[in-house]
Amino acid sequence: MTTVLIVDDQPLQRMGFKMLLDGTAGMAVVGEASSGAEAVRMVDQSRPDVVLMDVRMPGMDGIEATRRITAAGSRTRILILTTFDLDEYVYAGLRAGASGFLLKDARPDELIAAIRAVAAGDSVVAPSLTRKLMDAYLQEPAPATSADPRLSTLSEREREVLEAIGQGATNTEIAERFTLTESTVKKHVGRVLFKIGARDRIQAVIFAYDNGLVRPR
């Protein structure tokens, strides 16, 4: 059973999501919150698998709520909901620790699939769409920071795989690039995510970008 917390300041929006999820096998809504601060409290209390997080809310917004939930070490995963495709709030949300984003006008089946993917530890932004995300994301200069010490824990092959992930390559493309089997690539990807502390590929992309492995085109 996948447990979900719905966070949105619009009552009708929350009601619509709840009706959909309550009518879906394997899904259970464990609560609703109308603000970021309320969401942080409810995650601590109910420990849902996934939070559907609105961005724009009065008081504490969804970005700050996401940052606080992930910083607390919660295993709850955050799915950002936004009205606008690839806007600045989405980037901030991903950097804050969200596992992906979805437009509010997504079809019901897309929302259900996204929740299940996030709950399973994947990103709702498929690898094939990562290029689109990062092409827009990388318009800003990379932050000037020293190399993250976690980079030194990677083997040469793992570093190459991380760079490929940062470029938006799929497992199939990585396998072809380095003449590996896809099962081997999956193992490398898993080790990379573990060593850098990334929840999913999107967080790995951001890590690669922040550490200079990926450059704006």
XYZ file of C-alpha atoms in Angstrom:
217
model
C 0.000 0.000 0.000
C 1.387 3.411 -1.013
C 0.496 6.147 1.464
C 0.144 9.713 0.212
C -0.090 13.143 1.831
C -1.774 15.816 -0.301
C -0.479 19.372 0.140
C -2.314 22.204 -1.613
C -3.902 25.438 -0.428
C -6.885 24.940 -2.750
C -9.600 22.756 -1.125
C -11.097 21.734 -4.475
C -7.697 20.658 -5.757
C -7.118 18.530 -2.664
C -10.568 17.010 -2.978
C -9.965 16.064 -6.606
C -6.667 14.358 -5.818
C -8.194 12.555 -2.835
C -11.117 11.218 -4.852
C -8.751 9.894 -7.477
C -6.341 8.263 -5.037
C -9.026 6.818 -2.768
C -10.493 5.119 -5.821
C -7.173 3.598 -6.870
C -6.139 0.147 -5.684
C -2.969 0.169 -3.625
C -3.239 3.883 -2.760
C -4.227 5.437 0.579
C -4.456 9.137 1.419
C -3.197 9.565 4.986
C -3.873 13.284 5.251
C -4.252 16.696 3.661
C -2.333 19.900 4.365
C -3.037 23.439 3.182
C 0.401 24.917 3.859
C 4.057 24.006 3.888
C 4.328 24.276 7.662
C 1.379 21.938 8.114
C 2.927 19.516 5.627
C 6.182 19.358 7.595
C 4.278 18.558 10.796
C 2.105 15.916 9.140
C 5.040 14.160 7.476
C 6.686 13.863 10.885
C 3.482 12.392 12.314
C 2.249 10.069 9.565
C 5.436 9.226 7.611
C 3.734 8.927 4.204
C 5.524 7.259 1.315
C 4.878 10.194 -1.016
C 3.889 13.844 -0.658
C 2.069 15.599 -3.489
C 3.524 19.053 -2.905
C 2.076 22.247 -4.335
C 4.635 25.009 -4.870
C 2.814 28.275 -4.341
C 1.156 28.464 -0.929
C 0.818 31.250 1.651
C 3.320 31.244 4.482
C 5.858 28.452 4.029
C 5.813 27.467 0.370
C 6.307 23.995 -1.051
C 9.997 24.546 -1.762
C 10.884 25.337 1.843
C 8.653 22.516 3.080
C 10.446 20.096 0.747
C 13.815 21.327 1.981
C 12.854 20.818 5.627
C 11.352 17.376 5.076
C 14.378 16.039 3.207
C 16.869 17.752 5.556
C 15.231 15.953 8.484
C 16.268 12.654 6.927
C 12.728 11.549 6.195
C 12.302 8.600 3.824
C 9.200 10.307 2.460
C 9.582 11.261 -1.194
C 8.326 14.535 -2.602
C 6.498 14.916 -5.904
C 6.304 18.591 -6.870
C 3.079 19.713 -8.543
C 3.222 22.848 -10.651
C 1.060 24.787 -13.074
C 3.974 25.804 -15.283
C 6.335 23.506 -17.153
C 10.000 23.777 -16.127
C 9.638 26.981 -14.129
C 12.137 28.287 -11.591
C 10.173 26.795 -8.708
C 10.571 23.308 -10.112
C 14.355 23.700 -10.252
C 14.407 24.985 -6.693
C 12.237 22.077 -5.595
C 14.514 19.490 -7.192
C 17.537 21.108 -5.604
C 15.726 21.060 -2.264
C 15.437 17.288 -2.517
C 12.225 16.545 -4.418
C 12.195 13.352 -6.470
C 10.509 14.876 -9.482
C 7.772 17.082 -10.783
C 4.452 16.820 -12.564
C 2.105 19.333 -14.111
C -1.250 19.770 -12.390
C -3.075 19.163 -15.658
C -1.518 15.705 -16.017
C -3.916 12.865 -16.802
C -5.086 10.729 -13.855
C -3.116 7.725 -15.088
C 0.031 9.885 -15.345
C -0.390 11.054 -11.758
C -0.887 7.495 -10.471
C 2.135 6.268 -12.428
C 4.234 9.161 -11.102
C 3.302 8.436 -7.485
C 4.141 4.764 -7.906
C 7.463 5.577 -9.574
C 8.479 8.000 -6.833
C 7.418 5.556 -4.110
C 9.589 2.896 -5.763
C 12.614 5.183 -5.607
C 12.605 6.387 -9.193
C 12.291 9.869 -10.622
C 9.109 10.910 -12.367
C 11.257 12.685 -14.933
C 12.283 9.894 -17.265
C 15.940 9.801 -18.366
C 14.864 10.662 -21.919
C 13.343 13.905 -20.605
C 16.329 14.817 -18.440
C 17.989 16.584 -21.371
C 15.035 18.957 -21.692
C 15.076 19.708 -17.988
C 18.806 20.322 -17.809
C 18.993 22.347 -21.037
C 16.808 24.908 -19.311
C 18.313 24.361 -15.855
C 21.881 24.882 -17.033
C 21.295 28.386 -18.347
C 22.536 29.668 -14.995
C 26.274 29.486 -14.194
C 27.306 26.579 -12.010
C 27.851 27.593 -8.392
C 31.490 28.205 -7.493
C 32.149 25.565 -4.852
C 34.998 23.221 -4.029
C 34.788 19.633 -5.235
C 32.446 17.484 -3.188
C 34.450 14.852 -1.240
C 31.949 12.208 -2.327
C 33.458 12.377 -5.817
C 36.632 10.767 -4.506
C 34.664 7.691 -3.419
C 33.747 6.880 -7.024
C 35.777 4.552 -9.181
C 36.845 5.769 -12.613
C 33.986 3.849 -14.237
C 31.455 5.131 -11.714
C 32.568 8.694 -12.380
C 32.112 8.117 -16.117
C 28.630 6.735 -15.478
C 27.768 9.749 -13.303
C 28.908 12.093 -16.053
C 26.744 10.203 -18.556
C 23.746 10.421 -16.213
C 24.374 14.149 -15.932
C 24.244 14.411 -19.702
C 20.828 12.745 -19.683
C 21.925 9.371 -21.061
C 19.640 6.388 -20.548
C 20.954 3.062 -19.252
C 20.836 1.720 -22.817
C 22.885 4.632 -24.111
C 25.404 4.264 -21.275
C 25.729 0.553 -22.042
C 26.424 1.314 -25.701
C 28.889 4.099 -24.880
C 31.036 1.950 -22.589
C 30.327 -1.459 -24.166
C 28.617 -2.829 -21.086
C 25.489 -4.875 -20.489
C 22.456 -2.996 -19.195
C 22.465 -5.101 -16.040
C 26.038 -3.960 -15.358
C 25.049 -0.357 -15.974
C 22.192 -0.686 -13.494
C 24.641 -1.912 -10.863
C 26.973 1.007 -11.572
C 24.095 3.486 -11.394
C 22.954 2.006 -8.085
C 26.435 2.307 -6.603
C 26.800 5.875 -7.859
C 23.501 6.939 -6.323
C 24.450 5.284 -3.027
C 27.915 6.828 -2.853
C 26.803 10.395 -3.618
C 23.693 10.125 -1.477
C 21.295 10.806 -4.357
C 17.713 9.596 -4.142
C 17.310 9.264 -7.902
C 18.726 10.209 -11.305
C 17.528 13.799 -11.127
C 19.456 14.380 -7.897
C 22.471 12.745 -9.571
C 22.150 15.128 -12.518
C 22.165 18.112 -10.176
C 25.157 16.679 -8.283
C 27.054 16.213 -11.562
C 26.238 19.762 -12.613
C 27.219 21.297 -9.270
C 30.554 19.494 -9.376
C 31.470 20.530 -12.903
C 30.969 17.157 -14.594
C 28.292 18.684 -16.813
C 28.618 22.070 -18.480
C 25.964 24.302 -20.067
C 25.764 23.808 -23.785
